CSV table of C-alpha atoms in Angstrom, one decimal:
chain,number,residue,atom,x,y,z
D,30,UNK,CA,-7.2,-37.4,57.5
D,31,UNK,CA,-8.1,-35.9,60.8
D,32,UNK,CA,-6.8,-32.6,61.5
D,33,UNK,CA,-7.4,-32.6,65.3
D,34,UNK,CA,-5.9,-35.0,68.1
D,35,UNK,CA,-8.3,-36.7,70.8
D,36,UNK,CA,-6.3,-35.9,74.4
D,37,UNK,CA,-6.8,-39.5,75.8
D,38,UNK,CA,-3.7,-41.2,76.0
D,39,UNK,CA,-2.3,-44.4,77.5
D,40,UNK,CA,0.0,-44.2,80.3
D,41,UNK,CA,1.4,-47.5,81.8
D,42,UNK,CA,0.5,-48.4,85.2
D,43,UNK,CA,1.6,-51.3,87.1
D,44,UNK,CA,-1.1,-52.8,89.1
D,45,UNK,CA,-2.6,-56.2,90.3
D,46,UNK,CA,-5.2,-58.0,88.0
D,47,UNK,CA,-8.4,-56.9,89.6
D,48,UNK,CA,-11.9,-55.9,88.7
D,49,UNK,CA,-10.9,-51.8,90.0
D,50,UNK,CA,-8.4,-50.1,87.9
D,51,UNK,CA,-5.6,-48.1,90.0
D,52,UNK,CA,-6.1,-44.3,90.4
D,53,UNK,CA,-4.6,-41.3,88.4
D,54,UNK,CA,-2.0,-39.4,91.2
D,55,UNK,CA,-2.9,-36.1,90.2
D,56,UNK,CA,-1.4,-33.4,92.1
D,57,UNK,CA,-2.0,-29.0,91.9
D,58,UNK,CA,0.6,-26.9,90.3
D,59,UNK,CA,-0.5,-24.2,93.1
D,60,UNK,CA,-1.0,-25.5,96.3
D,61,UNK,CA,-2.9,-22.7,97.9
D,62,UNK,CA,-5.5,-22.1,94.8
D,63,UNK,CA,-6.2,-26.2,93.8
D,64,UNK,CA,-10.2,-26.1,92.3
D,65,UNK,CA,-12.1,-28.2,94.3
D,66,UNK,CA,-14.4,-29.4,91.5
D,67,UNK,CA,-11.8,-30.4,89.0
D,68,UNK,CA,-10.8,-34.2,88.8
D,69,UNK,CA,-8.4,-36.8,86.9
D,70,UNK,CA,-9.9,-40.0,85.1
D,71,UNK,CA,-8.4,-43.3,84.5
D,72,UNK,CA,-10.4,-45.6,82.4
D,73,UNK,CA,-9.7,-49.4,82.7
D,74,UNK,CA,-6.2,-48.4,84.4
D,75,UNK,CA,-4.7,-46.4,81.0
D,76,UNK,CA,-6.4,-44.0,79.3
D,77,UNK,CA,-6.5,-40.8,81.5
D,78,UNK,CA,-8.8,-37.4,80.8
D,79,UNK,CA,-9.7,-34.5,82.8
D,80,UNK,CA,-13.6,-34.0,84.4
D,81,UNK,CA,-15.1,-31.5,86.9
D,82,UNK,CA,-17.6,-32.3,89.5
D,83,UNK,CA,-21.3,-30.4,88.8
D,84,UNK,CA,-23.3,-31.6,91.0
D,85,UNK,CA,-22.3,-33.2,94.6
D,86,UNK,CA,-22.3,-36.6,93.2
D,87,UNK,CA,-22.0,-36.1,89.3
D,88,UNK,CA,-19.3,-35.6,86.9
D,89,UNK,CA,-18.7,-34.4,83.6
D,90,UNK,CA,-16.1,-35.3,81.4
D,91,UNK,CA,-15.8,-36.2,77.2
D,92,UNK,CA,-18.0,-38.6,75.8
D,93,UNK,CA,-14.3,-40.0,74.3
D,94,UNK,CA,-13.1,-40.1,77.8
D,95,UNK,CA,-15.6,-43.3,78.7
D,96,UNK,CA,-15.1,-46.7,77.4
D,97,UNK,CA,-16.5,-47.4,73.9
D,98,UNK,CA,-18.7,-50.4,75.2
D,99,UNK,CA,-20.0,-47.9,78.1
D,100,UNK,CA,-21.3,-45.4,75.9
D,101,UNK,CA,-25.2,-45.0,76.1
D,102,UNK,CA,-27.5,-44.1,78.8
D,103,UNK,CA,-27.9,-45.9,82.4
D,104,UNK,CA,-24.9,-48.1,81.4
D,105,UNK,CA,-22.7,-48.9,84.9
D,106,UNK,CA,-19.2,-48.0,84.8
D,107,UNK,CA,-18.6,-49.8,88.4
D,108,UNK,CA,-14.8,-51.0,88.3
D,109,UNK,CA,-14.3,-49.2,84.7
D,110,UNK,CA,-13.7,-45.5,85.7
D,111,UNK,CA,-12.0,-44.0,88.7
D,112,UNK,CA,-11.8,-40.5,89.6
D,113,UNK,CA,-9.6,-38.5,91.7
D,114,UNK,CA,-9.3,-35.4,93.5
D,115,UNK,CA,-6.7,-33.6,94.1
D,116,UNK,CA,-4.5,-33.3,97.1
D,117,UNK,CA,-4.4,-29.4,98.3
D,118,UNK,CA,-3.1,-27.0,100.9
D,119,UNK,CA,-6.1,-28.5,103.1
D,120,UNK,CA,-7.5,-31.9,102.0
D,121,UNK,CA,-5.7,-35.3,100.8
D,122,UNK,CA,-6.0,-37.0,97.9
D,123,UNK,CA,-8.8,-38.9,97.5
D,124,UNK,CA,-10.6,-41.6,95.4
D,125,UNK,CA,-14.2,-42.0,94.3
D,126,UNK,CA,-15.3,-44.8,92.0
D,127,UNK,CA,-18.1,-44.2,88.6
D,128,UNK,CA,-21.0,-46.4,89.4
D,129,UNK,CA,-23.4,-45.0,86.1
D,130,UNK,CA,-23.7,-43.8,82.5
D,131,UNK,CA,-26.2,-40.9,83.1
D,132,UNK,CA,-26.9,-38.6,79.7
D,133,UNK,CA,-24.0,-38.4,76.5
D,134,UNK,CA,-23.9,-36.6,73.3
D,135,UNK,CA,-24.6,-38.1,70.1
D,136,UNK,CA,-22.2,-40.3,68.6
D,137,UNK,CA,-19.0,-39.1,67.6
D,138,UNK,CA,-17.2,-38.3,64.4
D,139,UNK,CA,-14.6,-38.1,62.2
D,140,UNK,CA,-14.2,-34.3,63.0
D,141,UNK,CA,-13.3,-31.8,65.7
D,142,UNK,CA,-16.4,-29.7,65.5
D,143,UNK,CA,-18.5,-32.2,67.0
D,144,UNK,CA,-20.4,-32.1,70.7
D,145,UNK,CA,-18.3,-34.4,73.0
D,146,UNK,CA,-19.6,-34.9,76.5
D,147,UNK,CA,-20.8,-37.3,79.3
D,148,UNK,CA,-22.5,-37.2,82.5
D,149,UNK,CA,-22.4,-39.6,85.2
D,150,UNK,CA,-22.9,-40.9,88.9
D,151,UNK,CA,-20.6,-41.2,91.5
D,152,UNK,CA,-21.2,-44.4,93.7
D,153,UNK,CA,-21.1,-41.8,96.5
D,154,UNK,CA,-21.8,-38.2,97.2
D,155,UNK,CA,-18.1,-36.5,96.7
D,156,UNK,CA,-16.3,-34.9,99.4
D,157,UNK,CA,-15.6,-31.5,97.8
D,158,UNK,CA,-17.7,-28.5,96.3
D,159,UNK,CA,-19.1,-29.1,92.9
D,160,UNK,CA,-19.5,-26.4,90.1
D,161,UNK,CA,-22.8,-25.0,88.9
D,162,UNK,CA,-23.1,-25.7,85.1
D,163,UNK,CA,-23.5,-22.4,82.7
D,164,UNK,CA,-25.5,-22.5,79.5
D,165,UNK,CA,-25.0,-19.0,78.4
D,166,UNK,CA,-22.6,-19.4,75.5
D,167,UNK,CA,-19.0,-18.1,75.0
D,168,UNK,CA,-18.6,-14.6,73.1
D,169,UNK,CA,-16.4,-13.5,71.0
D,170,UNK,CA,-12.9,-12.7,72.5
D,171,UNK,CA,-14.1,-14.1,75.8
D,172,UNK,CA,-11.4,-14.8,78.1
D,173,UNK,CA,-11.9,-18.4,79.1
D,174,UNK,CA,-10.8,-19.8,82.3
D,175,UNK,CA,-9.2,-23.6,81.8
D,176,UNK,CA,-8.4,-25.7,84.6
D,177,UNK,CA,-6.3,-29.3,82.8
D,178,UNK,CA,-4.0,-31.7,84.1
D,179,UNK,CA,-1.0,-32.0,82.1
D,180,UNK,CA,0.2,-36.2,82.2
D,181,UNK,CA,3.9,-36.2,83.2
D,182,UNK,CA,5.7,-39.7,82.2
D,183,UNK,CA,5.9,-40.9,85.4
D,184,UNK,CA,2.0,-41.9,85.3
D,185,UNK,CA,1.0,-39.1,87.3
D,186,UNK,CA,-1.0,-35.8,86.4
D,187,UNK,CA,-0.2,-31.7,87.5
D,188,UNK,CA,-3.3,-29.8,87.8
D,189,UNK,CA,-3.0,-26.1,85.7
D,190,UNK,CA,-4.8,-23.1,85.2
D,191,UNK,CA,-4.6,-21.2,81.9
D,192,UNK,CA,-6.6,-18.5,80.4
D,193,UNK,CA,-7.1,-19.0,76.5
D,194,UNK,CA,-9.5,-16.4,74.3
D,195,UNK,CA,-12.4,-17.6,72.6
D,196,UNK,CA,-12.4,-16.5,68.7
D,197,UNK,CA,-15.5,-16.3,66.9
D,198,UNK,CA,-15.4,-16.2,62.7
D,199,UNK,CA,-12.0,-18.3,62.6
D,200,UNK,CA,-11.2,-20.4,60.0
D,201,UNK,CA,-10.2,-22.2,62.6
D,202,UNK,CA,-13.9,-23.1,63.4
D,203,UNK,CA,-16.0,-21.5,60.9
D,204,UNK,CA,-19.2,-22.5,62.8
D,205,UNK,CA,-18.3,-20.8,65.6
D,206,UNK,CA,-19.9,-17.1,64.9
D,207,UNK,CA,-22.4,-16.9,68.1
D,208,UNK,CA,-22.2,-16.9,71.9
D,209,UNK,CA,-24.2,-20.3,71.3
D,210,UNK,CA,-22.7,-22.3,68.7
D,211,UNK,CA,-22.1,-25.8,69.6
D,212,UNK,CA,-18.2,-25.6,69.5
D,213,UNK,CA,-16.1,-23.2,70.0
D,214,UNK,CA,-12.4,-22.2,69.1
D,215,UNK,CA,-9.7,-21.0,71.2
D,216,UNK,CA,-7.1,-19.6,69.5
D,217,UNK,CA,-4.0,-19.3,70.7
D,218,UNK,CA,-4.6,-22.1,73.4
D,219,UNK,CA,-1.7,-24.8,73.9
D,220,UNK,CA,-3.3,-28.1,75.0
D,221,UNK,CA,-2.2,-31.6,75.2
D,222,UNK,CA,-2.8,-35.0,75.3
D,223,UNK,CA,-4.9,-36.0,78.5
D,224,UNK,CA,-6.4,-33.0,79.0
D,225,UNK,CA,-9.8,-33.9,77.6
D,226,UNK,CA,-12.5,-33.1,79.7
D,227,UNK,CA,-10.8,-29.8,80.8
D,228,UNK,CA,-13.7,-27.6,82.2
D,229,UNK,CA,-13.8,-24.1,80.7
D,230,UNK,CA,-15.0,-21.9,83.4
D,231,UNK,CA,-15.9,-18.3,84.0
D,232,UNK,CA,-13.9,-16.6,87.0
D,233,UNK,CA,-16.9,-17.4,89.3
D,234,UNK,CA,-16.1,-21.1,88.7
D,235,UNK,CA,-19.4,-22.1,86.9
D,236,UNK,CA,-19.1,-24.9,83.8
D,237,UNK,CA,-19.3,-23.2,80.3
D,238,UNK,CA,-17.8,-26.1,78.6
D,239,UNK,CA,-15.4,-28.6,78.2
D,240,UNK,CA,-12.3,-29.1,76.4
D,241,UNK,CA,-12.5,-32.0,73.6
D,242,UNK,CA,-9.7,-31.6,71.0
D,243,UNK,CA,-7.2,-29.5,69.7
D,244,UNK,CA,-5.2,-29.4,66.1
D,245,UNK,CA,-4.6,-27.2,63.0
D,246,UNK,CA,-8.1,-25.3,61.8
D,247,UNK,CA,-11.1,-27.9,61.2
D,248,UNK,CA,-11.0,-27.7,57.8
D,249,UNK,CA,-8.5,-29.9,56.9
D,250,UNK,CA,-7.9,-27.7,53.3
D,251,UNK,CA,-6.3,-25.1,55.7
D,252,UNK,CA,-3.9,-27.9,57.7
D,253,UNK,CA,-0.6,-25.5,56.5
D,254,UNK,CA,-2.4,-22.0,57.7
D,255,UNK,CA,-0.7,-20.1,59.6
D,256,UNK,CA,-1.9,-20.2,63.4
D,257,UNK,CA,-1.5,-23.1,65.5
D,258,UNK,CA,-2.6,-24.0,68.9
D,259,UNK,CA,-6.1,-24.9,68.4
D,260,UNK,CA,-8.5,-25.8,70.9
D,261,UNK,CA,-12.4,-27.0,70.5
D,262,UNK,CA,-14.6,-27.3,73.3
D,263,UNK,CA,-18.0,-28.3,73.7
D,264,UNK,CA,-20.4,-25.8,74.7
D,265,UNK,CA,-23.0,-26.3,77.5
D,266,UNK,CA,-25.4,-23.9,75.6
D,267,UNK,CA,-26.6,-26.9,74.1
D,268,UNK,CA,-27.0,-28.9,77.6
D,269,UNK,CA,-30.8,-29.8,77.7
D,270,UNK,CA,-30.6,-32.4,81.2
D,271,UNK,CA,-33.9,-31.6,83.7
D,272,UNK,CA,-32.3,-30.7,87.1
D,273,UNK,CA,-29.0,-30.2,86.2
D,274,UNK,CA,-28.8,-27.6,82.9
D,275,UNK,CA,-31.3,-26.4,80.8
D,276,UNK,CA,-30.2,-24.1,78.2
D,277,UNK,CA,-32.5,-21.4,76.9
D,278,UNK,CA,-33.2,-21.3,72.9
D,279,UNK,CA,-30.6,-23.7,71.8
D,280,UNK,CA,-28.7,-23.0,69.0
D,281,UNK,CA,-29.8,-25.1,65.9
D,282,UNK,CA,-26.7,-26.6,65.1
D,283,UNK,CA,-26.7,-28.3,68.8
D,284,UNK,CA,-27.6,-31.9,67.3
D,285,UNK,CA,-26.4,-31.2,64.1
D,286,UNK,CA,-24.0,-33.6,62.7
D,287,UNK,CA,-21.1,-31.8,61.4
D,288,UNK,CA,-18.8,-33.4,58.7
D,289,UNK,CA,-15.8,-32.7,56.9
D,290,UNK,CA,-17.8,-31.6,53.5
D,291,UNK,CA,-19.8,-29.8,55.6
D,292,UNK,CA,-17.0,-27.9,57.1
D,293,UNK,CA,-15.2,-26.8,53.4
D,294,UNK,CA,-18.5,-25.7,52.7
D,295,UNK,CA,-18.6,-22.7,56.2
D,296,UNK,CA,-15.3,-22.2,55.6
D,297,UNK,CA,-16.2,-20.8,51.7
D,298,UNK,CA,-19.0,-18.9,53.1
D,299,UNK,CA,-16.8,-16.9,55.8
D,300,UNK,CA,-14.6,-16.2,53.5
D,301,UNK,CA,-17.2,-15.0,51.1
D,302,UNK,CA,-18.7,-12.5,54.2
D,303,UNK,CA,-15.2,-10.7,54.1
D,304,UNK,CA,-14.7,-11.1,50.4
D,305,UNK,CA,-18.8,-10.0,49.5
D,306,UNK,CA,-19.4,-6.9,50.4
D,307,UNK,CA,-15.7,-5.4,49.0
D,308,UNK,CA,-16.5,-7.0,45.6
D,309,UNK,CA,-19.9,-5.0,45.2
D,310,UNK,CA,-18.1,-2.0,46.0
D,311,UNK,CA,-15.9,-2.7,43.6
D,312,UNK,CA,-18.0,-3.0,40.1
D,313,UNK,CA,-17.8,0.8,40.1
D,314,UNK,CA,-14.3,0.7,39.4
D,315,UNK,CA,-14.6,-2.4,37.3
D,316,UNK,CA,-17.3,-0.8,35.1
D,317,UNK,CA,-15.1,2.8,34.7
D,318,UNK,CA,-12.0,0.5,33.3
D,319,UNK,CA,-14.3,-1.3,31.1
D,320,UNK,CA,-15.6,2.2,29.7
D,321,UNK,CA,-11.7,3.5,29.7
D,322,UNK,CA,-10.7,0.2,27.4
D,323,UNK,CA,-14.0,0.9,25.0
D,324,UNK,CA,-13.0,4.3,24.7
D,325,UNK,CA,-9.0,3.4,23.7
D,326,UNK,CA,-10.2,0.4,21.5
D,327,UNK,CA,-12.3,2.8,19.5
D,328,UNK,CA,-15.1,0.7,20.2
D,329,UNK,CA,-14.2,-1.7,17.7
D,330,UNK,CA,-14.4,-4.6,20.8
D,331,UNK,CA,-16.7,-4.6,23.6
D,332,UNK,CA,-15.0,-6.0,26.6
D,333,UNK,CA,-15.5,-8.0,29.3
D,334,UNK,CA,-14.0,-8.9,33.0
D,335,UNK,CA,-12.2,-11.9,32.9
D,336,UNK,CA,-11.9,-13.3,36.8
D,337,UNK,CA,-9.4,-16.6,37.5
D,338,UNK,CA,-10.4,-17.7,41.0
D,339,UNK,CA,-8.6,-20.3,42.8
D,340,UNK,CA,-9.4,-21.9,46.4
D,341,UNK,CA,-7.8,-20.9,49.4
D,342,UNK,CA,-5.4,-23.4,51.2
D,343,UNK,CA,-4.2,-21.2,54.0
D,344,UNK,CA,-1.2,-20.2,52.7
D,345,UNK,CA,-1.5,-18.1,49.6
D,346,UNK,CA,-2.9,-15.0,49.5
D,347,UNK,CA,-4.0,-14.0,45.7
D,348,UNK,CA,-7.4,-15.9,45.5
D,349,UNK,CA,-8.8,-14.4,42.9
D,350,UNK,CA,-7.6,-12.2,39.2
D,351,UNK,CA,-9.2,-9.5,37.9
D,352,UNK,CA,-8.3,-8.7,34.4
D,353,UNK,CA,-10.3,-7.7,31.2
D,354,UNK,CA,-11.0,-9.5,28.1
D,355,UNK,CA,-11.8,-8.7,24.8
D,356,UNK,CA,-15.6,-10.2,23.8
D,357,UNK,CA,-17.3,-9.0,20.3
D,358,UNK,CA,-16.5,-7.1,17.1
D,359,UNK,CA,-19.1,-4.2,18.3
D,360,UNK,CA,-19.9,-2.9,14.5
D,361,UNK,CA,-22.7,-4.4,12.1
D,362,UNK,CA,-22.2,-6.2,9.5
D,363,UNK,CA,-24.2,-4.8,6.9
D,364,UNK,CA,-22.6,-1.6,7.8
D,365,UNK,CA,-19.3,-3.2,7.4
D,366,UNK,CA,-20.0,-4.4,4.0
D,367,UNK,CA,-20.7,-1.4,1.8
D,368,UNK,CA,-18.0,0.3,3.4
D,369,UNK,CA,-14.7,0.4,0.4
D,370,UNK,CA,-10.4,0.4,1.0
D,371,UNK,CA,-10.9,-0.5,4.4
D,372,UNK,CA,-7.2,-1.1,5.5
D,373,UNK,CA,-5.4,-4.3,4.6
D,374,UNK,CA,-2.4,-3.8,7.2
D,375,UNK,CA,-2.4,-4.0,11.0
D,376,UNK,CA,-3.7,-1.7,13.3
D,377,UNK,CA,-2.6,-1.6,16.7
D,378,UNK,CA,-4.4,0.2,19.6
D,379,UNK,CA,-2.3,1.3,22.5
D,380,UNK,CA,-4.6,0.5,26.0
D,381,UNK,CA,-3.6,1.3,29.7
D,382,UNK,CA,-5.8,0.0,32.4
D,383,UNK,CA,-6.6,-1.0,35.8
D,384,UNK,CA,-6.3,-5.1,36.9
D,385,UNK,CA,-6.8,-5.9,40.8
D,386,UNK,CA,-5.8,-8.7,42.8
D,387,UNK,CA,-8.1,-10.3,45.8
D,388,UNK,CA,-6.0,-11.5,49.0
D,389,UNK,CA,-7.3,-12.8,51.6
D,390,UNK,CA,-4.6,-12.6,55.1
D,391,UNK,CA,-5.4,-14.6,58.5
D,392,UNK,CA,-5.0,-12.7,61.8
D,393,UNK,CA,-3.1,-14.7,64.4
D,394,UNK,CA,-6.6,-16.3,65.4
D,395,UNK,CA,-7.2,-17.4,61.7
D,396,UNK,CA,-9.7,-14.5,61.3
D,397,UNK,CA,-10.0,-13.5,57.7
D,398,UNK,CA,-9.7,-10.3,55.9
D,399,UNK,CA,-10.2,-9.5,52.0
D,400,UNK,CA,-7.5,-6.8,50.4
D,401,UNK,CA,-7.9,-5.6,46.7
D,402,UNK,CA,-5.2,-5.1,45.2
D,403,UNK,CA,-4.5,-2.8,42.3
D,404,UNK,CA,-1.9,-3.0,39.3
D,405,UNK,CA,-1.4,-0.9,36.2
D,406,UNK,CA,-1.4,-2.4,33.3
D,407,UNK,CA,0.0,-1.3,29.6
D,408,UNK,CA,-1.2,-3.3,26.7
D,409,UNK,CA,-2.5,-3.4,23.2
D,410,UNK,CA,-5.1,-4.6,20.8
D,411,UNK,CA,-4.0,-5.7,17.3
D,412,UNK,CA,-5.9,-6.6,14.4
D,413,UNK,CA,-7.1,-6.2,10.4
D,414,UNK,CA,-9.8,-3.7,9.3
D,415,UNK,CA,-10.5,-5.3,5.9
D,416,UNK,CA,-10.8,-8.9,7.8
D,417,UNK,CA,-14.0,-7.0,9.3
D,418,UNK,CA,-15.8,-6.9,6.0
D,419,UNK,CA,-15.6,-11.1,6.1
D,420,UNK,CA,-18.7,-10.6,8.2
D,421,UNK,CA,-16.7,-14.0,9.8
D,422,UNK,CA,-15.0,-14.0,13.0
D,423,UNK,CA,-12.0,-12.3,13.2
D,424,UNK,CA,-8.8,-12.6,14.8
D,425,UNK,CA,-7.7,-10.5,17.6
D,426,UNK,CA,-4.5,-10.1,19.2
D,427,UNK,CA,-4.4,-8.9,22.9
D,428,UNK,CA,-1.0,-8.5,24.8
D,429,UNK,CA,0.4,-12.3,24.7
D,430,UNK,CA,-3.4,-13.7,24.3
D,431,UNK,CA,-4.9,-14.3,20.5
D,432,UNK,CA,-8.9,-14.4,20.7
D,433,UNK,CA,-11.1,-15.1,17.3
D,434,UNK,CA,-14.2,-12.8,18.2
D,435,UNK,CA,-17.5,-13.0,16.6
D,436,UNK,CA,-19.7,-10.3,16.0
D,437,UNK,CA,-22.1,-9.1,18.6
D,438,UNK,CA,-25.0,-9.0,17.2
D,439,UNK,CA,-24.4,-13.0,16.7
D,440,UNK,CA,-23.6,-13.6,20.3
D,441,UNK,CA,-27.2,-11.2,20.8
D,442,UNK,CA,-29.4,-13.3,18.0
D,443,UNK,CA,-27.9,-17.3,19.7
D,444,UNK,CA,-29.2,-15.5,23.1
């Protein structure tokens, strides 16, 4: 199942049967601050994206935003794409037709985490200032500048400006923990369909990215978490194209192929950075109940942790138990054997201890943080003395839970 949506949607347009498709009306929310650079698409007359102008005849836009037969290198788009600029305080609308295919990003997938961009050629130098491209990479709680046009159902488009923070070490994205990882999460950042291709921009108007999906968190385990408003955008840190953006010491992930297994697999080992470090801490603890529970049981049983761990879907908290088990009858046997009148009855050892609970909580940006949680606990240990002479297994009771423990020095001599 996919757990992001692509923005290109079909809008219905009325037009004559001709080899040009009719153009996207686009119009600016604000009159008096319209970005020159920033452009609607229509593609074959109904499927409409966002792109921005980087050069004074070239535009970027998604790779999803340009016909599927169109998509390699030096294809033409003549008659197949038409772009259009937005009417503003000072200049009209106005019109400018795709004539090539320049550079794209590798072929897409079935997830949101994956580069999605395309470069190409006016059939004329455009009448409006273009936007220098940017490859330094996004950090972490950057304010990113968004410039989309929201589709209205009358066919026509409303230029917008929004502002949305960029939020390394999300579940959201777990890939996204460096200024130059491929794609990046924005989270809280409302987007919708037809705004694919947004440019993300700093406040100096130079291209960082683009916009190229939004949903629930990539992994599609964590579909119920609790943050919404997810938005991926490609980052230009990975642009390598001679004269128009060459980034410096591209991250390694930048034509890596990013799939859903893939993405359960970061999303454990994020979780395991939070959850890591407080569990080594913790065996101190761990190891001073395990001496406390010798010590009550008279050291009759050695004892072990006993750990239940369960995945995390988003939702629950409590992702892991930590309790204690009995493990072996810690006497010898030979011992055991000459002793006499060892007694027949039951003997029951009274035990209080520490168990601990690991929670994981999401911020509002799906960041993660690990909680250990502590419970007392009152118990006992019940068993028969002269079943110890059997030099056999014996049978333990513990709270609720029966065990049959062997001896340890069997356990020691099968090691």
């Amino acid at each position: 199942m996919k757990t992001f949506v692509i923005f290109s949607i079909l809008i219905l347009i009325q037009s004559l049967a001709s080899a040009k498709p009719a153009p996207y009306p686009v119009t600016c929310e604000n009159l008096d601050a319209c970005p020159e650079p920033v452009v609607g698409l229509i593609q074959d007359g109904k499927s409409v994206c966002t792109g921005v102008l980087v050069a004074e005849d070239t535009i970027a836009t998604n790779l999803h935003c340009i016909p599927e037969d169109i998509r390699q290198n030096d294809a033409s788009c003549k008659g197949r794409i038409v772009v259009t600029f937005p009417a503003s305080r000072s200049r009209e609308e106005q019109h400018e037709d795709c004539d090539q295919i320049k550079f794209i990003s590798s072929p897409l997938k079935d997830t949101p985490l994956t580069p999605d961009w395309a470069i190409f050629k006016l059939a004329k130098k455009a009448p409006r200032m273009h936007a220098p491209i940017n490859t330094n990479g996004f950090s972490d709680g950057e304010m990113v500048t968004m410039f989309k046009i929201d589709p209205t159902d009358k066919g026509t488009g409303i230029l917008r400006k929004v502002t949305c923070p960029a939020i390394q070490n999300s579940l959201a994205n777990p890939f996204f923990t460096g200024v130059k990882s491929p794609i990046i999460a924005m989270v809280p950042c409302e987007t919708m369909k037809g705004n694919s291709g947004s440019p993300l921009m700093t406040a100096s108007m130079e291209v960082k990215g683009l916009l190229n999906s939004m949903g629930t968190a990539a992994d599609v385990n964590l579909k119920k978490a609790p943050f919404y408003h997810v938005s991926f955008g490609s980052n230009f840190a990975c642009l390598n194209i001679p004269g128009l953006a060459t980034a410096s010491s591209p991250h390694p992930d930048c034509n890596k192929t990013i799939v859903s297994e893939s993405i359960r697999g970061a999303t454990a080992s994020l979780i395991s950075r939070f959850t890591d470090p407080l569990m080594k801490s913790f065996n101190a603890d761990v190891n001073a109940e395990l001496n406390k529970l010798h010590a009550q049981s008279k050291y009759v049983v050695l004892w072990d942790v006993d750990q239940k761990n369960k995945a995390f879907d988003g939702i629950q908290t409590r992702v892991s138990d930590v309790t204690f088990k009995p493990s072996c009858i810690n006497f010898k046997k030979d011992k055991l054997r000459a002793k006499q009148g060892l007694q027949h009855g039951l003997v029951t050892y009274n035990l209080e201890y520490l168990e601990w609970g690991l929670e994981i909580h999401l911020d509002n940006s799906g960041r993660p943080r690990a909680d250990l949680v502590p419970k007392k606990t009152q118990s006992n240990l019940v068993f028969s003395p002269a079943h110890l002479t059997t030099g056999q297994p014996v049978a333990f009771k513990h709270g609720s839970q029966s065990y049959t423990l062997p001896f340890c020095e069997d356990v020691k001599d099968k090691k």
